[in-house]
mmCIF file with all atom_site columns, C-alpha atoms in Angstrom:
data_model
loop_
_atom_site.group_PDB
_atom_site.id
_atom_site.type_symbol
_atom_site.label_atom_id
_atom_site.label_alt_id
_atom_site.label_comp_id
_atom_site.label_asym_id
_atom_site.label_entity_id
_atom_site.label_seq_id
_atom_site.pdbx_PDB_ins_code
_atom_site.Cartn_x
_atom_site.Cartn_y
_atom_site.Cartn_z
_atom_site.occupancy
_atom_site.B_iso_or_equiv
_atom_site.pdbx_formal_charge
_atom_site.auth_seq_id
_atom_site.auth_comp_id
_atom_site.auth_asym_id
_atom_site.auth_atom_id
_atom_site.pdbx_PDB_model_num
ATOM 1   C CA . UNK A 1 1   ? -37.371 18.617 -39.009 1.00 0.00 ? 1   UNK A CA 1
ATOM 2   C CA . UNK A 1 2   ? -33.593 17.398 -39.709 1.00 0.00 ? 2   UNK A CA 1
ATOM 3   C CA . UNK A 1 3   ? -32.361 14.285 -38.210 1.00 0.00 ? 3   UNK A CA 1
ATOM 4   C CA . UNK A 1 4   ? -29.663 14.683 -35.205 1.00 0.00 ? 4   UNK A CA 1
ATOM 5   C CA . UNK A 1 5   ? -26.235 12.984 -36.673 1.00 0.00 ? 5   UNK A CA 1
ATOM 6   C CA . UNK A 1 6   ? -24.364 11.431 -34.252 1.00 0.00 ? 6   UNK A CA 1
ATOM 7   C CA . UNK A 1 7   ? -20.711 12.565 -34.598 1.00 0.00 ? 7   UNK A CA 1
ATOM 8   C CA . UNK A 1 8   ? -17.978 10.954 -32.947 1.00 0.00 ? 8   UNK A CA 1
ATOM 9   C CA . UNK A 1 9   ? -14.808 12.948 -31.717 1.00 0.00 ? 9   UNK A CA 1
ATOM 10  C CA . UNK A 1 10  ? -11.789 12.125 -33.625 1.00 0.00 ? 10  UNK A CA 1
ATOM 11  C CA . UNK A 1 11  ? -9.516  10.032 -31.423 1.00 0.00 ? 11  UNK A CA 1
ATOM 12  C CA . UNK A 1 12  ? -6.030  12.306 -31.389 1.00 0.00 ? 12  UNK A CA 1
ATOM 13  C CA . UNK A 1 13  ? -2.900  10.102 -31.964 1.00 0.00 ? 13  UNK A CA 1
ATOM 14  C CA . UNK A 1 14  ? -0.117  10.483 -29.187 1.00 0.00 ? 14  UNK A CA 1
ATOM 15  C CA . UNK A 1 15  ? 2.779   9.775  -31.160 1.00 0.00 ? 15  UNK A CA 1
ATOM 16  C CA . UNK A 1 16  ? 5.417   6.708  -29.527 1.00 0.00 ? 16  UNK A CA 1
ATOM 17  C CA . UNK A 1 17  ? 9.131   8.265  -29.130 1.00 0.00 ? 17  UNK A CA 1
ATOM 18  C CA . UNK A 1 18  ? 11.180  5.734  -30.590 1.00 0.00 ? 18  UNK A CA 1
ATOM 19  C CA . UNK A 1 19  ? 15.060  6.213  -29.769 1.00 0.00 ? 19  UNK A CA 1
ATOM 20  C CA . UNK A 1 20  ? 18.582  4.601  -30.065 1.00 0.00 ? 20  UNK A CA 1
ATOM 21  C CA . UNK A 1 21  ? 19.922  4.814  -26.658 1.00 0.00 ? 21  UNK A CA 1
ATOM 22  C CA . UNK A 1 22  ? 18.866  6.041  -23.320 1.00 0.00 ? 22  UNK A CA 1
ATOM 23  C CA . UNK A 1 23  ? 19.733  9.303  -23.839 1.00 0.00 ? 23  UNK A CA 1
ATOM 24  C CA . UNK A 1 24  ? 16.795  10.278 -26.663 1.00 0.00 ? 24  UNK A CA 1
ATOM 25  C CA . UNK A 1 25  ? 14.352  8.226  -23.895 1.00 0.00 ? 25  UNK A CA 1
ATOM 26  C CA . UNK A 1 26  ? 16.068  10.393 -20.986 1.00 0.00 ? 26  UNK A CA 1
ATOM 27  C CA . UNK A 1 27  ? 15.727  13.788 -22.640 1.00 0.00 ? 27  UNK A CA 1
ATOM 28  C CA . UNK A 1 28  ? 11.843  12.820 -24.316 1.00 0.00 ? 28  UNK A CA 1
ATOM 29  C CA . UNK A 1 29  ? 11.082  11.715 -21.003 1.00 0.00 ? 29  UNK A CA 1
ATOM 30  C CA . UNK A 1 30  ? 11.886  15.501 -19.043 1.00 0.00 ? 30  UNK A CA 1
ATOM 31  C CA . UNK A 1 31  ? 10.188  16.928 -22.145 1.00 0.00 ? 31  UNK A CA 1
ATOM 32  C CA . UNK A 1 32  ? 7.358   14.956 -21.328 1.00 0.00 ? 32  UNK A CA 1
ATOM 33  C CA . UNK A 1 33  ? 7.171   15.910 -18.006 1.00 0.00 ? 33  UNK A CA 1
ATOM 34  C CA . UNK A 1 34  ? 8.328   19.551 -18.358 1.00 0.00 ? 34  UNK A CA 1
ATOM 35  C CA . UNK A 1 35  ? 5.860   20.528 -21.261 1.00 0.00 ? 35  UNK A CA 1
ATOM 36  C CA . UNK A 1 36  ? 3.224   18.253 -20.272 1.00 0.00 ? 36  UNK A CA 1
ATOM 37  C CA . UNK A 1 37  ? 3.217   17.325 -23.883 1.00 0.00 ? 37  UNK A CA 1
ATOM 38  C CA . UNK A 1 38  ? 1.473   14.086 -25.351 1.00 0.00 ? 38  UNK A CA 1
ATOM 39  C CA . UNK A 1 39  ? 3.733   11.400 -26.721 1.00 0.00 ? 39  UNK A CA 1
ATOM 40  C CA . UNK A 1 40  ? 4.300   7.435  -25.162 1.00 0.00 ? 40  UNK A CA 1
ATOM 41  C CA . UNK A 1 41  ? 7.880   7.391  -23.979 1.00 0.00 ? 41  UNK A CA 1
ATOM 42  C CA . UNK A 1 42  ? 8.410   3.891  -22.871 1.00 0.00 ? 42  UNK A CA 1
ATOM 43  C CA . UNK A 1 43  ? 11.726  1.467  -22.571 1.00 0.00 ? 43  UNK A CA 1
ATOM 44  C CA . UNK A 1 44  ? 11.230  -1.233 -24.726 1.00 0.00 ? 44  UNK A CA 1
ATOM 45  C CA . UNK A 1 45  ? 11.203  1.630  -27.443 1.00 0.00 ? 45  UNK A CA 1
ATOM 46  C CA . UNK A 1 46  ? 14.953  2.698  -26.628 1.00 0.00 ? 46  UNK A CA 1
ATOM 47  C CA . UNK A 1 47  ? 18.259  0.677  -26.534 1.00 0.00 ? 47  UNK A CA 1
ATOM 48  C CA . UNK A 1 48  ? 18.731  -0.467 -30.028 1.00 0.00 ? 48  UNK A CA 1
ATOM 49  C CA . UNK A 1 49  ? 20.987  1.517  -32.938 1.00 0.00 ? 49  UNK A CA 1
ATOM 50  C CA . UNK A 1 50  ? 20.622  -1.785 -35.136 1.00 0.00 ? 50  UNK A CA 1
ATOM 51  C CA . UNK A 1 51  ? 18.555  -0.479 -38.051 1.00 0.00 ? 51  UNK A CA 1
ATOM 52  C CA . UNK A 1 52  ? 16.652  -3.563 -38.233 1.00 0.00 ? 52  UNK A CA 1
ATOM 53  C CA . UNK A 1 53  ? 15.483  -3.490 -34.660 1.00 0.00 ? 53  UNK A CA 1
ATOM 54  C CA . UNK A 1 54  ? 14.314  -0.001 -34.930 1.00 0.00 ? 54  UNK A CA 1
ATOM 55  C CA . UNK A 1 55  ? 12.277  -1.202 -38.457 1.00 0.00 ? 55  UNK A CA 1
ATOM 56  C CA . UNK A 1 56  ? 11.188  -4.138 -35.911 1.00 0.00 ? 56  UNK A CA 1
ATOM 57  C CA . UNK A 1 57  ? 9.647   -1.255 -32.948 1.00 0.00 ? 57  UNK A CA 1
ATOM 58  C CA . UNK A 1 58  ? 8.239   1.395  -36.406 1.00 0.00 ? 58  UNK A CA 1
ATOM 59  C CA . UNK A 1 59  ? 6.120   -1.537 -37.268 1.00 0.00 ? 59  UNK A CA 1
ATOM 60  C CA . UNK A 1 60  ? 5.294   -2.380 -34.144 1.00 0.00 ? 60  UNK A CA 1
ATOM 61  C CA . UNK A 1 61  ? 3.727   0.791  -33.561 1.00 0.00 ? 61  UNK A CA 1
ATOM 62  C CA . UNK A 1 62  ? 2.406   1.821  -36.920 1.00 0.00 ? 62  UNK A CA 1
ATOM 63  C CA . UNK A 1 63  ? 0.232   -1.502 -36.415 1.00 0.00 ? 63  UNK A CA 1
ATOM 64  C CA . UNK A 1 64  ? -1.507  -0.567 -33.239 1.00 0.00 ? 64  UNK A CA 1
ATOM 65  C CA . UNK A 1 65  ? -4.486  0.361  -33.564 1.00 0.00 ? 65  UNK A CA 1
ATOM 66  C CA . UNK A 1 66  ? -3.492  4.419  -35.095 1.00 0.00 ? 66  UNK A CA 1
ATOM 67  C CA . UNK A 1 67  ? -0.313  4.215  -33.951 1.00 0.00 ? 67  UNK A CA 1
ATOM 68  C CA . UNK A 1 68  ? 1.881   6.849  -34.773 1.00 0.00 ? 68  UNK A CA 1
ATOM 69  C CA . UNK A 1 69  ? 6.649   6.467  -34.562 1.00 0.00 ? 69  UNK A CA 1
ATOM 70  C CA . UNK A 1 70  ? 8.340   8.875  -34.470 1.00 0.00 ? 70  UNK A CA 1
ATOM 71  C CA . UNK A 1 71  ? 11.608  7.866  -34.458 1.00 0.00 ? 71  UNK A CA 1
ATOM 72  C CA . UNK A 1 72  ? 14.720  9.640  -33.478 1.00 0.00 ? 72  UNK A CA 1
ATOM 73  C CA . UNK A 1 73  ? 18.492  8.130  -33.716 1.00 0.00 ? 73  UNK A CA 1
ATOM 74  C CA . UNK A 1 74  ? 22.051  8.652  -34.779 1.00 0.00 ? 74  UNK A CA 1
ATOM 75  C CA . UNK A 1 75  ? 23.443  8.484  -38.133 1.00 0.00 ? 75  UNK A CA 1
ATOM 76  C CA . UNK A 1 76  ? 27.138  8.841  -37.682 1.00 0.00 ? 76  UNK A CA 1
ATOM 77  C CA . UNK A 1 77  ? 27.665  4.855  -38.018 1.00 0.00 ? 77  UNK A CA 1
ATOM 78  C CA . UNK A 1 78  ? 26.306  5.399  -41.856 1.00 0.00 ? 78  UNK A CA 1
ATOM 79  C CA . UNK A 1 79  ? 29.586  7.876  -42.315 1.00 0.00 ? 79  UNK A CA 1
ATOM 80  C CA . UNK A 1 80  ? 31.771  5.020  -41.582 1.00 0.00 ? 80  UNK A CA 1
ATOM 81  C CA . UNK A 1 81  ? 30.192  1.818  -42.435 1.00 0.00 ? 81  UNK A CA 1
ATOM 82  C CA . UNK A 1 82  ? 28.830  1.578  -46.066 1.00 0.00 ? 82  UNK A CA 1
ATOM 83  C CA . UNK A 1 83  ? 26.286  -1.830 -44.971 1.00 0.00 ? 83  UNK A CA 1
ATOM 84  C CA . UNK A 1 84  ? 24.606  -0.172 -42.193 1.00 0.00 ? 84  UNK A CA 1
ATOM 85  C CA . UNK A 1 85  ? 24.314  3.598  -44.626 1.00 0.00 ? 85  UNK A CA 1
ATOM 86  C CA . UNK A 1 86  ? 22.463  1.082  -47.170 1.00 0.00 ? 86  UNK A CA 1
ATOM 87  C CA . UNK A 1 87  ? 20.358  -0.352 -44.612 1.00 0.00 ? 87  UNK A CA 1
ATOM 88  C CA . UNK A 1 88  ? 19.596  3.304  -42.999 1.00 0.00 ? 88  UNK A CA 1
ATOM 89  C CA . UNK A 1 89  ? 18.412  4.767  -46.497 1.00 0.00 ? 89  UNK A CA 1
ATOM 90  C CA . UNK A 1 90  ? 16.446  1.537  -47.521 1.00 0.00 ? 90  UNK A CA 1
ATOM 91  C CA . UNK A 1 91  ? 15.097  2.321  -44.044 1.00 0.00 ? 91  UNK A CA 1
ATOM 92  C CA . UNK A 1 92  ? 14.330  5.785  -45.097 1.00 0.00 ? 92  UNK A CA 1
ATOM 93  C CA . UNK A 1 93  ? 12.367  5.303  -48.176 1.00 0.00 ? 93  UNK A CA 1
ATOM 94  C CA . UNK A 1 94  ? 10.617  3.158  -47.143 1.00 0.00 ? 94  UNK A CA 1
ATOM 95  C CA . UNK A 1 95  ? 8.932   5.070  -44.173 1.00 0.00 ? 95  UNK A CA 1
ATOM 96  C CA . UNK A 1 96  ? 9.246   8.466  -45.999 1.00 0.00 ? 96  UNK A CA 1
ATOM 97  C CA . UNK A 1 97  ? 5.722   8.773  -47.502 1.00 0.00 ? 97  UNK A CA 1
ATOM 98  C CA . UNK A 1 98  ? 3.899   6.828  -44.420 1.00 0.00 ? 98  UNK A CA 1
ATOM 99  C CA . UNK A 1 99  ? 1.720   9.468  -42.540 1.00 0.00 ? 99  UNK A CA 1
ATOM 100 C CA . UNK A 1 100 ? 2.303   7.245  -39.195 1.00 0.00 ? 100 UNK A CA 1
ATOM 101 C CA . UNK A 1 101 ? 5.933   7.878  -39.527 1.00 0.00 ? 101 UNK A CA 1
ATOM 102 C CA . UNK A 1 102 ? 8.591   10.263 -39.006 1.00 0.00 ? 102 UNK A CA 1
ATOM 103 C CA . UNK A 1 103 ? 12.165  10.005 -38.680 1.00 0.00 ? 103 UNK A CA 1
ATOM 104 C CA . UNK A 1 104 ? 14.123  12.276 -37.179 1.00 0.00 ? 104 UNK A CA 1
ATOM 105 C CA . UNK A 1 105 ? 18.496  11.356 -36.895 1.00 0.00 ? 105 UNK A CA 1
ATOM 106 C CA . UNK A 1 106 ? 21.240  13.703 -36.381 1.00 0.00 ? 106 UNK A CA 1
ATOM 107 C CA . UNK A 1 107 ? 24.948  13.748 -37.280 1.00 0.00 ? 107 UNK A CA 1
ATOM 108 C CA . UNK A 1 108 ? 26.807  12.183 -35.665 1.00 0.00 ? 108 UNK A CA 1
ATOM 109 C CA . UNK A 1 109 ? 24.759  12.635 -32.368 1.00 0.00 ? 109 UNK A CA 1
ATOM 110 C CA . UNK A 1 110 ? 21.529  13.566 -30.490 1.00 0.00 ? 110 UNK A CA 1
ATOM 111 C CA . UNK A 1 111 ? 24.268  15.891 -28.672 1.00 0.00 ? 111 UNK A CA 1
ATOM 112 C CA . UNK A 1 112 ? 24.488  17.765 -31.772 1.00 0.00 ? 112 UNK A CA 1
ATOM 113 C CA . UNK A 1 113 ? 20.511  18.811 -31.319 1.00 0.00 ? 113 UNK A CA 1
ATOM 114 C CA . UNK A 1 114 ? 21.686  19.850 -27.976 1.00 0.00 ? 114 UNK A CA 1
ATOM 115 C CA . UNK A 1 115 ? 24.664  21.924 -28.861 1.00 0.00 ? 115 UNK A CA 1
ATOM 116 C CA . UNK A 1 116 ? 22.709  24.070 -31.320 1.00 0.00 ? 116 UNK A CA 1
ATOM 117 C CA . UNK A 1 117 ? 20.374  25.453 -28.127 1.00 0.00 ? 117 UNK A CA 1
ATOM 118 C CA . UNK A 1 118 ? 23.329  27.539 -27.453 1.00 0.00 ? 118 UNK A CA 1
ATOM 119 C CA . UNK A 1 119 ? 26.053  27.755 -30.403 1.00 0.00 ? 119 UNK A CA 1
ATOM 120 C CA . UNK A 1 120 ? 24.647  28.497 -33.770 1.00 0.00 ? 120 UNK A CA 1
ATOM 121 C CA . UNK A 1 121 ? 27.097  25.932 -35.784 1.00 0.00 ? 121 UNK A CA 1
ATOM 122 C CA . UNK A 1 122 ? 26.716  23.216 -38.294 1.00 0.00 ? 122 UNK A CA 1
ATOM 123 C CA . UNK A 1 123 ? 30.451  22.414 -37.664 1.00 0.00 ? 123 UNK A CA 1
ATOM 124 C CA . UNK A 1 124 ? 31.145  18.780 -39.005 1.00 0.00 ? 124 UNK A CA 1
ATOM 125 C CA . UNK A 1 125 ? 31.949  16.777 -35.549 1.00 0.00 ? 125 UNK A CA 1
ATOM 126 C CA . UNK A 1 126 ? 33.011  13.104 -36.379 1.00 0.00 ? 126 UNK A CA 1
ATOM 127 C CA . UNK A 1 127 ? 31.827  11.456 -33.230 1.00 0.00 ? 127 UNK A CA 1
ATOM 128 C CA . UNK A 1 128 ? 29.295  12.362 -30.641 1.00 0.00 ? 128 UNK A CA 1
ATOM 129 C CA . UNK A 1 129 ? 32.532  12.681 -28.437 1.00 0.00 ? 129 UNK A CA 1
ATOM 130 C CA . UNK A 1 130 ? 33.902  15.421 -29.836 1.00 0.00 ? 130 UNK A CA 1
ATOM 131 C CA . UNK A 1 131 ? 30.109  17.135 -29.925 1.00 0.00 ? 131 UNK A CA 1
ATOM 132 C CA . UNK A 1 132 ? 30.202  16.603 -26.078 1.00 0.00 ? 132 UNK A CA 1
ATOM 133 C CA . UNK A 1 133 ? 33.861  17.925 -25.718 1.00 0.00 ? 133 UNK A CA 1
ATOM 134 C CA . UNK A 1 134 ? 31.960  20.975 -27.433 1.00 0.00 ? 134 UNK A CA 1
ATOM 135 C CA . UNK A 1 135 ? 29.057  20.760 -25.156 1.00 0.00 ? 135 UNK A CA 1
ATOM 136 C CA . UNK A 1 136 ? 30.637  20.717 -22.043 1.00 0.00 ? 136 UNK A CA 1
ATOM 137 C CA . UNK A 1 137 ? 31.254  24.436 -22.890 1.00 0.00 ? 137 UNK A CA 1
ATOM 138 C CA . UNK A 1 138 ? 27.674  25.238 -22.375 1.00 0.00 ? 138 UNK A CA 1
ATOM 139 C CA . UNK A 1 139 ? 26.575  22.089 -19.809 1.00 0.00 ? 139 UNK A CA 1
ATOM 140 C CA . UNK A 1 140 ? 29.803  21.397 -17.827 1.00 0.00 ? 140 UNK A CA 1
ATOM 141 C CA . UNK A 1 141 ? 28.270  18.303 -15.961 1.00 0.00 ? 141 UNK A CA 1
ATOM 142 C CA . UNK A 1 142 ? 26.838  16.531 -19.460 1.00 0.00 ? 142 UNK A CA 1
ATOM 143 C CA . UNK A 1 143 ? 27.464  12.944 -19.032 1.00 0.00 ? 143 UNK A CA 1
ATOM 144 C CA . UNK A 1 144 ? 25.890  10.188 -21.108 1.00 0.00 ? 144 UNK A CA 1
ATOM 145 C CA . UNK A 1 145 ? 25.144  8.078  -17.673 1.00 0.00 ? 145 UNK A CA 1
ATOM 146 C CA . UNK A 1 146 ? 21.962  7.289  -16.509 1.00 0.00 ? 146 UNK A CA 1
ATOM 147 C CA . UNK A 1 147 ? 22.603  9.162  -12.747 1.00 0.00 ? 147 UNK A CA 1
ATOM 148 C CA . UNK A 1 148 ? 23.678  12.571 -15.363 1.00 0.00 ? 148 UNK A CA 1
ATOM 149 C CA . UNK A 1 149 ? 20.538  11.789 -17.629 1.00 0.00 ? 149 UNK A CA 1
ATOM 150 C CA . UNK A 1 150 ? 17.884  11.003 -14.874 1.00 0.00 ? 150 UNK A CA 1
ATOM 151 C CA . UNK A 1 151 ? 18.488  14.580 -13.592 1.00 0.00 ? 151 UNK A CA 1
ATOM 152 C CA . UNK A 1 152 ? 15.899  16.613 -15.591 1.00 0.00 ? 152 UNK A CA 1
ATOM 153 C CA . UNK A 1 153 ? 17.911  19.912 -14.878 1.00 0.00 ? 153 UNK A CA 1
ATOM 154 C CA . UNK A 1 154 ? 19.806  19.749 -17.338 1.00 0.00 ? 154 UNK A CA 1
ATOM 155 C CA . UNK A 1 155 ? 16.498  19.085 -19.919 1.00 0.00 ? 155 UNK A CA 1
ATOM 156 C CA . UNK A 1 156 ? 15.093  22.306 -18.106 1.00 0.00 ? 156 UNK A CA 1
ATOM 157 C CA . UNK A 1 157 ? 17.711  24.203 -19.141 1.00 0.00 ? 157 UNK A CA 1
ATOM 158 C CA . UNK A 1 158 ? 17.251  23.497 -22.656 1.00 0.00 ? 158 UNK A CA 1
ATOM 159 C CA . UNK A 1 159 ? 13.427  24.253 -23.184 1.00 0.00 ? 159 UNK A CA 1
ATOM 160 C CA . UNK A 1 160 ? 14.352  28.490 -22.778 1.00 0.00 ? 160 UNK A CA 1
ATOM 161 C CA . UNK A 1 161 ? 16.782  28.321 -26.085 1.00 0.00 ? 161 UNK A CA 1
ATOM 162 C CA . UNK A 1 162 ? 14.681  25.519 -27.764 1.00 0.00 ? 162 UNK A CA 1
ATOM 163 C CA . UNK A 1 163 ? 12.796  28.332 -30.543 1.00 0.00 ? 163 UNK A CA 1
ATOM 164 C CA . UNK A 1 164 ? 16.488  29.243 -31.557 1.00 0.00 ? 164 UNK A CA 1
ATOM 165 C CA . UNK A 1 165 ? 17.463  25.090 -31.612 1.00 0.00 ? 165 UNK A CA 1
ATOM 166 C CA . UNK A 1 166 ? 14.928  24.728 -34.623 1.00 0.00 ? 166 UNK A CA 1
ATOM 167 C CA . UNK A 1 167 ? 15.758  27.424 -36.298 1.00 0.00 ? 167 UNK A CA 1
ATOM 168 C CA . UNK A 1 168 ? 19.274  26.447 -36.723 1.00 0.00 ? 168 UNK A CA 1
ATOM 169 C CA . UNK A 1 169 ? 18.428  22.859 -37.130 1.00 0.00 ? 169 UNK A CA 1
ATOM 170 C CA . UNK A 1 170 ? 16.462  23.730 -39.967 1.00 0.00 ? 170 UNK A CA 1
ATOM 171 C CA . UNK A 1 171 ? 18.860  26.380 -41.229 1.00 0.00 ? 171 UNK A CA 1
ATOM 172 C CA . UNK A 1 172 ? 21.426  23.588 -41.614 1.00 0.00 ? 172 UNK A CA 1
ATOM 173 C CA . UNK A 1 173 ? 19.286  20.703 -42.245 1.00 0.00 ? 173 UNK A CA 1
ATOM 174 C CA . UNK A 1 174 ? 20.210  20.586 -45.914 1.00 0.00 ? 174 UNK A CA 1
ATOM 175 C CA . UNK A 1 175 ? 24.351  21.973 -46.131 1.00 0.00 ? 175 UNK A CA 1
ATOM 176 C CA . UNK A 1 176 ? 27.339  20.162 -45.293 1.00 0.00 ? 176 UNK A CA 1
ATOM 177 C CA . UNK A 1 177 ? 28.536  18.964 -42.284 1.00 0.00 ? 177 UNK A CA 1
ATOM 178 C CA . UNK A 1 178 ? 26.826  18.162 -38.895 1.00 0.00 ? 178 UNK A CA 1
ATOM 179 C CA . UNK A 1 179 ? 22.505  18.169 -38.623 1.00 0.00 ? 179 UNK A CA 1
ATOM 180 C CA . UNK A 1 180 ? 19.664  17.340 -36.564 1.00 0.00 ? 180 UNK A CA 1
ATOM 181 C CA . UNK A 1 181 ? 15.986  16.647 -37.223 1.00 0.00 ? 181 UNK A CA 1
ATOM 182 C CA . UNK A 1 182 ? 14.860  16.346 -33.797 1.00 0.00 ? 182 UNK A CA 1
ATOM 183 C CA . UNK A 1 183 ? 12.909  20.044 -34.289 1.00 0.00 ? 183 UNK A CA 1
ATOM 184 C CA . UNK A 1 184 ? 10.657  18.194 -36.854 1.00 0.00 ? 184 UNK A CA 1
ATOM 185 C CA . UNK A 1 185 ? 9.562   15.847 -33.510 1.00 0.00 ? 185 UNK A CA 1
ATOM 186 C CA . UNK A 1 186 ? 9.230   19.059 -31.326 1.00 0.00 ? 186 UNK A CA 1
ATOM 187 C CA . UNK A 1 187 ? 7.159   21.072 -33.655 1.00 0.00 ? 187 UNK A CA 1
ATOM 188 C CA . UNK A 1 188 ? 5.447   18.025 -33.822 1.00 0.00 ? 188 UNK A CA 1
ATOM 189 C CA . UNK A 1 189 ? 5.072   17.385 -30.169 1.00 0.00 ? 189 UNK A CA 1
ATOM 190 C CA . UNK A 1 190 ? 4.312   21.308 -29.694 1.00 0.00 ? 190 UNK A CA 1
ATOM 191 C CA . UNK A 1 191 ? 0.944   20.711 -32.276 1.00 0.00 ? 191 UNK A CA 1
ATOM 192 C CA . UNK A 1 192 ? -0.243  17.649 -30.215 1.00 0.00 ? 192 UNK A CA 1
#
C-alpha cells in the first residue's frame, strides 16, 4: 500500500503596492476595495519620489518573509535631471531580473495611465500638469488633493474602460513620447 504524502498548500504572495505620492496609494487603495483584489496597500509605502527611498521600501519588502514590490512611480524628473535618470536606471537593472519585483513608472505621470482609459494617445506631455489639463476633459473634478482622491468615484469610473487602458499602454509602451506600465501591475493584480 503507498504511503500518504503530506502536501502543503503553496502560500500565494499578495504583492505590496509601492508608490511615489498619495495619489498611486489613493487610486490602489479604491482598486483594492472595488475589485476585491489581493495586494498590501499601506502608507509607509507611499510619499517618497527619492529613488533611494523607494530602493530603501523594494528591499524592505523583498526581505519579508516572500515578499513581493511592486512598485509604481513617475519618471518625468529623469527627463530633466541627468543624476536622478542615472540613479532611476541603476535602479532598474538592478531589480529587472528579481522575480519579487516589478516596476511599473509612467511619463511624466500616473495621470498619464489615467488619461489613456478614455483617449487613445501617447502624446508627449512634459509635466503631469499638462496631462491633468488633458484629463480634466474626461474627469472635470480631478484634483491631486487628498478630499478629490479619497472619493473612490472617480476610481469607479475608471475600472469600465480599464481593458482598453492596457491595451494602449502596451501599444505605446515602447515608441516615443508619453507611457505607462501600470497595466503590467493590473494584469498582475487581475491573476492574484
Amino acid at each position: 500500500m503507498a504511503r500518504k504524502i503530506a502536501s502543503r498548500k503553496q502560500k500565494q504572495v499578495i504583492p505590496t503596492i509601492i508608490g511615489a505620492g498619495i495619489t498611486e496609494q489613493h487610486y490602489f487603495k479604491h482598486l483594492q476595495s472595488l475589485m476585491n483584489w489581493r495586494m498590501k496597500v499601506r502608507p509607509r509605502y507611499f510619499g517618497s519620489e527619492d529613488i533611494n527611498t523607494i530602493e530603501k521600501k523594494v528591499n524592505a519588502v523583498i526581505n519579508e518573509e516572500e515578499g513581493f514590490a511592486v512598485c509604481v512611480f513617475d519618471a518625468d524628473v529623469a527627463k530633466w535631471n541627468e543624476t536622478y535618470k542615472a540613479k532611476m536606471e541603476k535602479f532598474i537593472d538592478k531589480y529587472r531580473k528579481n522575480k519579487n519585483v516589478l516596476i511599473c513608472k509612467s511619463l511624466p505621470s500616473i495621470e498619464f495611465w489615467f488619461l489613456i482609459h478614455f483617449k487613445d494617445t501617447n502624446k508627449s506631455f512634459l509635466t503631469s500638469a499638462s496631462v491633468i489639463k488633458e484629463l480634466h476633459k474626461f474627469i472635470p473634478s480631478f484634483d491631486k488633493s487628498d478630499s478629490f482622491l479619497s472619493n473612490e468615484s472617480w476610481v469607479k469610473d475608471l475600472i469600465g474602460k480599464m481593458d482598453f487602458a492596457c491595451e494602449r499602454a502596451k501599444k505605446y509602451e515602447s515608441s516615443e513620447g508619453s507611457y505607462s506600465e501600470v497595466y503590467r501591475v493590473i494584469e498582475l493584480l487581475k491573476s492574484v
